[in-house]
Amino acid sequence: MNIYVSNLSFAIEDEDLKSYFAEYGEVTSAKVITDKYTGRSKGFGFVEMSDDEAAQKAIAELDGATADGRTIKVSVAKPREEKRSKPAYSNNRW
DNA sequence: GTTGAGCGTT
């Protein structure tokens, strides 16, 4: 389950985000999006959890919660574009 | 040293 988290404080980093969600289940990865060039936080991030219901519970519990003085927004993330998947048109017509 | 809507680098 991929989780999108926004409205984060700029002081929050990956391990902070992970520690918040780890209370509700196993966090396989947690990442705060930082600018590649300046290295500063963009104020949002992504968390991946292995247990789907733990993830949805974490979303329900952490959405609107306060982290570092900011009310964070948590929701299910949109899937990152997968370019490795096999083509849907796997016919041999052409 | 700064700022505030959003969906990330493979």
mmCIF file of C-alpha atoms (C1' of nucleotides) in Angstrom:
data_model
loop_
_atom_site.group_PDB
_atom_site.id
_atom_site.type_symbol
_atom_site.label_atom_id
_atom_site.label_comp_id
_atom_site.label_asym_id
_atom_site.label_seq_id
_atom_site.Cartn_x
_atom_site.Cartn_y
_atom_site.Cartn_z
ATOM 1 C CA MET A 1 0.000 0.000 0.000
ATOM 2 C CA ASN A 2 1.463 3.309 -1.073
ATOM 3 C CA ILE A 3 0.553 6.298 1.016
ATOM 4 C CA TYR A 4 0.837 9.939 0.097
ATOM 5 C CA VAL A 5 1.432 12.397 2.893
ATOM 6 C CA SER A 6 1.390 16.152 2.447
ATOM 7 C CA ASN A 7 1.378 19.392 4.398
ATOM 8 C CA LEU A 8 4.456 18.201 6.206
ATOM 9 C CA SER A 9 6.742 20.454 8.122
ATOM 10 C CA PHE A 10 9.978 21.222 6.319
ATOM 11 C CA ALA A 11 11.846 19.854 9.285
ATOM 12 C CA ILE A 12 10.388 16.376 8.878
ATOM 13 C CA GLU A 13 12.559 13.774 7.225
ATOM 14 C CA ASP A 14 12.348 10.157 6.149
ATOM 15 C CA GLU A 15 12.920 8.547 9.513
ATOM 16 C CA ASP A 16 10.442 10.865 11.182
ATOM 17 C CA LEU A 17 7.794 9.931 8.672
ATOM 18 C CA LYS A 18 8.615 6.297 9.090
ATOM 19 C CA SER A 19 8.361 6.450 12.859
ATOM 20 C CA TYR A 20 4.871 7.914 12.610
ATOM 21 C CA PHE A 21 3.533 5.147 10.416
ATOM 22 C CA ALA A 22 5.489 2.357 12.073
ATOM 23 C CA GLU A 23 3.177 2.640 15.064
ATOM 24 C CA TYR A 24 0.342 1.268 12.957
ATOM 25 C CA GLY A 25 2.138 -1.456 11.049
ATOM 26 C CA GLU A 26 5.228 -2.499 9.200
ATOM 27 C CA VAL A 27 6.685 0.284 7.099
ATOM 28 C CA THR A 28 8.628 -1.042 4.143
ATOM 29 C CA SER A 29 9.743 2.375 2.969
ATOM 30 C CA ALA A 30 9.217 5.979 3.952
ATOM 31 C CA LYS A 31 10.439 8.931 1.968
ATOM 32 C CA VAL A 32 10.117 12.668 2.274
ATOM 33 C CA ILE A 33 10.466 14.318 -1.097
ATOM 34 C CA THR A 34 13.322 16.748 -1.079
ATOM 35 C CA ASP A 35 14.503 18.956 -3.845
ATOM 36 C CA LYS A 36 17.258 17.261 -5.780
ATOM 37 C CA TYR A 37 19.340 20.390 -6.118
ATOM 38 C CA THR A 38 18.721 22.349 -2.953
ATOM 39 C CA GLY A 39 18.175 19.327 -0.744
ATOM 40 C CA ARG A 40 15.291 21.021 1.039
ATOM 41 C CA SER A 41 12.070 19.264 1.832
ATOM 42 C CA LYS A 42 9.152 19.815 -0.499
ATOM 43 C CA GLY A 43 6.759 19.287 2.380
ATOM 44 C CA PHE A 44 5.308 15.984 1.270
ATOM 45 C CA GLY A 45 6.334 12.391 1.123
ATOM 46 C CA PHE A 46 5.445 8.782 0.536
ATOM 47 C CA VAL A 47 5.141 5.811 2.821
ATOM 48 C CA GLU A 48 4.837 2.200 1.781
ATOM 49 C CA MET A 49 3.386 -0.388 4.124
ATOM 50 C CA SER A 50 3.218 -4.118 3.669
ATOM 51 C CA ASP A 51 -0.087 -4.540 5.479
ATOM 52 C CA ASP A 52 -2.965 -2.935 3.616
ATOM 53 C CA GLU A 53 -5.372 -2.666 6.500
ATOM 54 C CA ALA A 54 -2.650 -1.332 8.750
ATOM 55 C CA ALA A 55 -1.942 1.215 6.050
ATOM 56 C CA GLN A 56 -5.576 2.254 5.768
ATOM 57 C CA LYS A 57 -5.769 2.463 9.516
ATOM 58 C CA ALA A 58 -2.671 4.625 9.562
ATOM 59 C CA ILE A 59 -4.260 6.840 6.917
ATOM 60 C CA ALA A 60 -7.419 7.178 8.960
ATOM 61 C CA GLU A 61 -5.503 7.903 12.123
ATOM 62 C CA LEU A 62 -2.780 10.151 10.765
ATOM 63 C CA ASP A 63 -4.853 12.182 8.337
ATOM 64 C CA GLY A 64 -5.473 15.462 10.084
ATOM 65 C CA ALA A 65 -3.035 14.587 12.840
ATOM 66 C CA THR A 66 -0.419 17.012 14.016
ATOM 67 C CA ALA A 67 3.242 16.456 13.251
ATOM 68 C CA ASP A 68 5.848 19.036 14.194
ATOM 69 C CA GLY A 69 3.113 21.579 14.709
ATOM 70 C CA ARG A 70 1.560 21.032 11.283
ATOM 71 C CA THR A 71 -1.694 19.300 10.492
ATOM 72 C CA ILE A 72 -0.674 16.652 8.006
ATOM 73 C CA LYS A 73 -2.805 15.235 5.222
ATOM 74 C CA VAL A 74 -2.612 11.536 4.502
ATOM 75 C CA SER A 75 -4.199 9.611 1.649
ATOM 76 C CA VAL A 76 -3.603 6.718 -0.699
ATOM 77 C CA ALA A 77 -0.911 7.542 -3.215
ATOM 78 C CA LYS A 78 -1.396 7.375 -6.912
ATOM 79 C CA PRO A 79 0.694 4.647 -8.488
ATOM 80 C CA ARG A 80 4.008 5.783 -9.810
ATOM 81 C CA GLU A 81 4.189 5.213 -13.526
ATOM 82 C CA GLU A 82 5.429 1.766 -14.278
ATOM 83 C CA LYS A 83 7.431 1.480 -17.454
ATOM 84 C CA ARG A 84 8.627 -2.028 -16.740
ATOM 85 C CA SER A 85 5.248 -3.695 -17.112
ATOM 86 C CA LYS A 86 4.544 -5.879 -20.069
ATOM 87 C CA PRO A 87 2.601 -4.305 -22.911
ATOM 88 C CA ALA A 88 -1.149 -4.720 -22.777
ATOM 89 C CA TYR A 89 -1.295 -5.476 -26.478
ATOM 90 C CA SER A 90 0.655 -8.700 -26.223
ATOM 91 C CA ASN A 91 -0.743 -9.996 -29.463
ATOM 92 C CA ASN A 92 1.565 -10.899 -32.289
ATOM 93 C CA ARG A 93 -0.577 -9.367 -34.977
ATOM 94 C CA TRP A 94 1.960 -6.822 -36.117
ATOM 95 C "C1'" DG B 1 18.523 32.517 6.570
ATOM 96 C "C1'" DT B 2 13.659 31.923 2.903
ATOM 97 C "C1'" DT B 3 8.339 28.991 1.565
ATOM 98 C "C1'" DG B 4 3.192 26.151 1.601
ATOM 99 C "C1'" DA B 5 -0.026 23.458 -3.317
ATOM 100 C "C1'" DG B 6 1.203 19.349 -4.508
ATOM 101 C "C1'" DC B 7 1.893 12.832 -6.130
ATOM 102 C "C1'" DG B 8 8.503 10.814 -5.811
ATOM 103 C "C1'" DT B 9 14.486 9.416 -8.439
ATOM 104 C "C1'" DT B 10 15.081 4.592 -10.120
#
